Coordinates of C-alpha atoms in Angstrom, one line a residue:
M1 CA 47.2 21.7 -81.8
T2 CA 49.9 21.7 -84.5
I3 CA 50.8 18.3 -86.0
T4 CA 54.5 18.5 -86.2
Y5 CA 55.3 16.0 -89.0
K6 CA 54.0 17.2 -92.3
I7 CA 55.3 16.7 -95.9
D8 CA 54.2 19.5 -98.2
I9 CA 53.6 18.6 -101.8
H10 CA 52.6 22.1 -102.8
Q11 CA 55.2 24.7 -101.9
H12 CA 56.7 27.2 -104.3
V13 CA 60.2 28.4 -105.1
L14 CA 60.9 31.9 -106.4
P15 CA 64.5 32.0 -107.8
P16 CA 65.9 35.6 -107.7
F17 CA 66.7 35.6 -111.4
W18 CA 63.1 34.6 -112.2
V19 CA 61.6 37.3 -110.0
D20 CA 63.9 39.9 -111.6
Y21 CA 62.8 38.9 -115.1
L22 CA 59.1 39.0 -114.2
K23 CA 59.5 42.4 -112.6
Q24 CA 60.9 43.7 -115.9
N25 CA 58.3 41.8 -117.9
P26 CA 55.2 42.0 -115.8
S27 CA 52.4 39.4 -116.0
Q28 CA 49.0 39.1 -114.3
H29 CA 50.6 36.9 -111.7
R30 CA 51.8 38.5 -108.5
L31 CA 55.2 37.9 -106.9
P32 CA 55.1 37.4 -103.2
Q33 CA 58.2 37.9 -101.0
W34 CA 60.1 34.6 -100.6
S35 CA 63.5 33.4 -99.5
P36 CA 64.7 29.9 -98.4
Q37 CA 64.9 31.3 -94.8
S38 CA 61.3 32.6 -94.9
A39 CA 60.2 29.2 -96.3
L40 CA 61.9 27.3 -93.5
A41 CA 60.5 29.7 -90.9
S42 CA 56.9 29.1 -92.2
M43 CA 57.5 25.4 -92.4
D44 CA 58.8 25.3 -88.8
A45 CA 55.7 27.3 -87.6
Q46 CA 53.3 24.9 -89.3
G47 CA 55.1 21.6 -88.4
I48 CA 56.3 21.0 -92.0
T49 CA 59.3 18.7 -92.1
K50 CA 59.8 18.8 -95.8
G51 CA 58.5 20.9 -98.7
Y52 CA 58.6 19.9 -102.4
L53 CA 59.4 23.1 -104.3
S54 CA 57.8 23.9 -107.6
L55 CA 57.7 27.0 -109.8
S56 CA 54.3 28.6 -110.0
V57 CA 52.7 30.4 -112.9
P58 CA 53.7 31.9 -115.2
G59 CA 56.6 29.5 -115.1
V60 CA 59.1 30.2 -117.9
Q61 CA 56.4 30.9 -120.5
P62 CA 57.2 34.7 -120.5
W63 CA 60.7 34.0 -121.9
P64 CA 61.2 34.0 -125.6
A65 CA 60.7 30.5 -127.0
E66 CA 64.5 30.1 -127.8
E67 CA 65.3 31.0 -124.1
R68 CA 62.9 28.8 -122.3
V69 CA 65.2 25.8 -122.2
G70 CA 67.9 27.8 -120.5
A71 CA 65.5 29.4 -118.1
A72 CA 64.0 26.1 -117.0
R73 CA 67.5 24.7 -116.5
L74 CA 68.4 27.6 -114.3
V75 CA 65.3 27.1 -112.2
N76 CA 65.9 23.4 -111.8
T77 CA 69.6 23.9 -110.9
Y78 CA 68.7 26.6 -108.4
T79 CA 66.2 24.3 -106.7
A80 CA 68.5 21.3 -106.7
E81 CA 71.1 23.5 -105.0
L82 CA 68.6 24.3 -102.3
V83 CA 67.9 20.6 -101.8
D84 CA 71.6 20.1 -101.3
Q85 CA 72.0 23.1 -99.1
F86 CA 69.2 22.2 -96.7
P87 CA 69.3 18.4 -96.4
G88 CA 66.0 16.8 -95.8
R89 CA 64.0 20.0 -95.9
F90 CA 63.3 20.5 -99.6
G91 CA 62.4 18.4 -102.7
N92 CA 62.5 19.4 -106.3
L93 CA 59.6 19.3 -108.7
A94 CA 61.2 20.3 -112.0
T95 CA 60.1 23.0 -114.4
L96 CA 59.8 22.0 -118.1
P97 CA 60.2 24.4 -121.1
L98 CA 56.7 23.6 -122.5
P99 CA 55.0 23.8 -124.9
D100 CA 58.2 22.5 -126.7
I101 CA 57.6 18.7 -126.1
E102 CA 61.0 17.6 -127.4
A103 CA 62.8 20.1 -125.1
A104 CA 60.6 19.2 -122.2
I105 CA 61.4 15.5 -122.5
A106 CA 65.2 16.3 -122.7
E107 CA 64.8 18.4 -119.5
I108 CA 63.0 15.5 -117.8
A109 CA 66.1 13.4 -118.4
Y110 CA 68.5 16.1 -117.1
A111 CA 66.3 16.9 -114.1
F112 CA 65.9 13.3 -113.0
D113 CA 69.1 11.7 -114.1
T114 CA 71.6 14.6 -113.3
L115 CA 69.9 16.8 -110.7
G116 CA 68.0 14.0 -108.9
A117 CA 64.6 15.7 -109.2
D118 CA 61.7 14.2 -107.4
G119 CA 59.0 14.9 -110.0
V120 CA 57.8 17.7 -112.3
V121 CA 55.2 20.5 -112.2
L122 CA 52.9 21.1 -115.1
F123 CA 50.4 23.8 -115.7
T124 CA 46.7 23.1 -116.5
A125 CA 47.1 24.3 -120.1
Y126 CA 49.6 25.7 -122.5
G127 CA 47.9 28.2 -124.8
N128 CA 44.5 26.6 -125.7
A129 CA 45.8 23.0 -125.2
Y130 CA 44.7 21.3 -121.9
L131 CA 46.7 18.4 -120.7
G132 CA 44.5 15.8 -122.4
D133 CA 45.5 17.2 -125.8
A134 CA 47.1 14.7 -128.1
C135 CA 50.2 17.0 -128.4
F136 CA 51.2 16.0 -124.9
E137 CA 51.1 12.2 -125.4
P138 CA 54.9 11.8 -125.9
L139 CA 55.4 13.8 -122.6
W140 CA 52.9 11.5 -120.7
D141 CA 54.6 8.5 -122.2
E142 CA 58.0 9.5 -120.8
L143 CA 56.6 10.5 -117.4
D144 CA 54.7 7.2 -117.2
R145 CA 57.9 5.3 -118.1
R146 CA 59.5 6.9 -115.1
A147 CA 56.5 6.5 -112.9
A148 CA 56.8 10.2 -112.2
V149 CA 55.1 12.3 -109.6
V150 CA 53.4 15.2 -111.5
L151 CA 52.0 18.2 -109.7
I152 CA 49.4 20.0 -111.9
H153 CA 49.2 23.6 -111.0
P154 CA 46.5 25.9 -112.3
D155 CA 46.9 28.7 -114.6
S156 CA 44.3 31.2 -115.8
P157 CA 42.0 29.6 -118.5
A158 CA 42.0 31.2 -121.9
L159 CA 38.8 33.1 -121.0
P160 CA 38.3 36.7 -119.9
S161 CA 38.7 37.0 -116.1
I162 CA 35.9 38.4 -114.0
E163 CA 36.5 42.1 -113.5
G164 CA 37.9 42.8 -110.0
I165 CA 38.3 39.2 -109.0
P166 CA 41.8 37.6 -109.1
A167 CA 42.1 34.6 -111.3
S168 CA 43.5 32.6 -108.4
L169 CA 40.2 32.8 -106.5
V170 CA 37.8 31.3 -109.1
D171 CA 39.6 30.7 -112.4
F172 CA 42.3 28.5 -110.9
P173 CA 40.0 25.8 -109.5
F174 CA 38.0 25.9 -112.7
A175 CA 41.2 25.4 -114.8
T176 CA 42.2 22.4 -112.6
T177 CA 38.8 20.9 -113.1
R178 CA 38.9 21.4 -116.8
T179 CA 42.3 19.8 -117.3
A180 CA 41.3 16.8 -115.1
V181 CA 38.2 16.2 -117.1
D182 CA 40.1 16.6 -120.3
M183 CA 42.7 14.0 -119.2
V184 CA 40.1 11.5 -118.1
F185 CA 37.8 11.8 -121.1
K186 CA 40.7 11.6 -123.5
G187 CA 42.2 8.5 -121.8
V188 CA 45.4 9.9 -120.4
M189 CA 44.9 8.3 -117.0
D190 CA 44.0 4.9 -118.5
R191 CA 46.9 4.8 -121.0
H192 CA 49.4 5.8 -118.3
P193 CA 48.8 3.7 -115.2
N194 CA 52.2 4.4 -113.7
L195 CA 51.7 8.2 -113.4
R196 CA 51.2 9.7 -110.0
V197 CA 49.3 12.9 -110.9
V198 CA 48.5 15.4 -108.1
L199 CA 45.8 18.0 -108.6
S200 CA 46.2 21.2 -106.7
H201 CA 43.7 22.7 -104.3
A202 CA 41.7 19.4 -103.8
G203 CA 41.2 19.0 -107.5
G204 CA 39.3 22.3 -107.9
F205 CA 35.6 21.4 -108.3
L206 CA 36.3 17.7 -109.2
P207 CA 35.2 16.0 -105.9
Y208 CA 31.9 17.9 -105.9
A209 CA 31.1 17.3 -109.6
A210 CA 32.9 14.1 -110.5
D211 CA 29.7 12.1 -110.5
R212 CA 28.1 14.6 -112.9
F213 CA 31.1 14.4 -115.2
A214 CA 31.2 10.6 -115.2
S215 CA 27.5 10.2 -115.8
G216 CA 27.3 12.8 -118.5
G217 CA 30.6 11.8 -120.1
S218 CA 29.5 8.2 -120.4
T219 CA 26.8 9.3 -122.9
L220 CA 29.3 10.9 -125.3
P221 CA 30.2 9.0 -128.5
G222 CA 32.9 6.4 -127.9
A223 CA 33.1 7.2 -124.2
A224 CA 33.8 4.7 -121.4
D225 CA 31.0 3.8 -119.0
R226 CA 30.3 5.8 -115.9
E227 CA 32.1 3.4 -113.5
S228 CA 35.3 3.4 -115.6
L229 CA 35.3 7.2 -115.8
M230 CA 34.8 7.5 -112.0
A231 CA 37.7 5.0 -111.5
A232 CA 39.9 7.2 -113.7
F233 CA 38.9 10.3 -111.8
R234 CA 39.8 8.6 -108.5
R235 CA 43.3 7.8 -109.8
F236 CA 44.3 11.4 -109.3
Y237 CA 46.0 12.5 -106.1
L238 CA 44.5 15.7 -104.5
D239 CA 46.4 18.1 -102.3
T240 CA 44.8 20.0 -99.5
A241 CA 46.2 23.5 -100.3
L242 CA 43.6 26.1 -99.3
S243 CA 41.1 23.2 -99.0
T244 CA 40.7 22.0 -95.5
S245 CA 37.5 23.8 -94.3
P246 CA 34.6 21.9 -92.8
L247 CA 32.8 22.5 -96.1
V248 CA 35.5 20.8 -98.2
I249 CA 36.7 17.9 -96.2
P250 CA 33.4 15.8 -96.4
S251 CA 33.3 16.1 -100.2
L252 CA 37.0 15.4 -100.5
T253 CA 37.0 12.3 -98.3
A254 CA 33.7 11.0 -99.9
F255 CA 35.3 11.2 -103.3
A256 CA 39.0 10.5 -103.0
D257 CA 40.9 7.3 -102.4
P258 CA 42.0 7.8 -98.8
A259 CA 45.6 7.1 -99.8
R260 CA 45.5 9.9 -102.4
I261 CA 45.0 13.0 -100.3
L262 CA 48.2 14.9 -99.7
F263 CA 49.0 17.9 -97.5
G264 CA 49.8 21.1 -99.4
S265 CA 50.4 24.7 -98.1
D266 CA 50.7 26.8 -101.3
F267 CA 53.4 28.9 -99.5
P268 CA 54.3 31.7 -100.2
Y269 CA 51.4 32.7 -102.5
A270 CA 48.9 32.1 -99.8
A271 CA 50.9 33.3 -96.9
G272 CA 48.6 34.0 -94.0
M273 CA 45.8 31.9 -95.6
S274 CA 48.0 28.8 -95.8
E275 CA 48.6 28.9 -92.0
E276 CA 44.8 29.3 -91.5
F277 CA 44.0 26.3 -93.6
T278 CA 46.9 24.2 -92.0
A279 CA 45.5 25.0 -88.6
A280 CA 42.0 23.9 -89.8
L281 CA 43.4 20.6 -90.8
D282 CA 45.4 20.2 -87.6
N283 CA 42.2 20.7 -85.6
S284 CA 39.7 19.1 -87.8
T285 CA 37.1 16.9 -86.0
L286 CA 36.1 15.4 -89.3
L287 CA 39.2 13.2 -89.6
T288 CA 40.5 10.4 -87.5
S289 CA 44.0 10.4 -86.2
A290 CA 44.9 7.8 -88.7
Q291 CA 43.4 9.8 -91.6
L292 CA 45.3 12.9 -90.4
A293 CA 48.6 11.0 -90.3
A294 CA 48.1 9.7 -93.8
I295 CA 47.2 13.1 -95.2
T296 CA 49.9 15.1 -93.4
H297 CA 52.8 12.8 -94.3
G298 CA 52.1 9.1 -94.9
N299 CA 50.5 9.3 -98.3
T300 CA 53.2 11.7 -99.7
H301 CA 56.0 9.6 -98.2
A302 CA 54.5 6.6 -100.0
I303 CA 54.4 8.2 -103.5
F304 CA 58.0 9.4 -103.3
S305 CA 59.4 6.2 -101.7
G306 CA 57.7 4.0 -104.3
T307 CA 55.4 2.2 -101.9
A308 CA 52.2 3.8 -103.2

């Protein structure tokens, strides 16, 4: 059975100019085939009504620092044009020229106020700074002021990768977990209650290990108590991209606020796999029909309509 009304919080855009630049300046991140038409075909096959588009890693970080603002603006304008070209099918999670905080805040204003962006995408770290780092506080202040939806997408941690194993398999969930713990332990979620922060891939290892993090973290000097830390962890939204197997769903639903689980496909980076995981969600016997409706579209509709 295919559930035919889904809203996809985790779908990627690959603007042609961005692909061309990365082919000339290769990074460790692969570039799958993508076009608006292939995205729509995949969406139709999976019962996805609307996909919120974001730029995946490496973002605009490979550009020289003085060119990142322009590169981010091109990405955001291209995506906004797709939103206009295909009414109701796409949303825009804007790219920011980080780690330049001042330029990122200026791009937030342009993306939201001029382009009508729906939210932003951030990576788990920039250099050695995870998202709980004090350098990001002005950015979080502005996003909180706007009650913004923020998709956090993993990047490779600043550690050697395991030889022969792509970073996306193991290091990405690890990076997501790291930045979530950093944000909670350093009070980002407590200081910014209006944020709607979405962690990719069911939060990495967070649902499985949150209790350990909260219990151990509460013993650190100046830390909040265990219950407060768990409450902060549960303020994250978690998407289901590549995370719908019978091994994952029980841990996810045991940990997460039911209103904070959102459907994600990770198209086109997980093409083939994404369809497999979507089918697993469609046919899951571990979720009620009401839970499926909430996950596939209800919860995501709520955060973008302001009713969450």
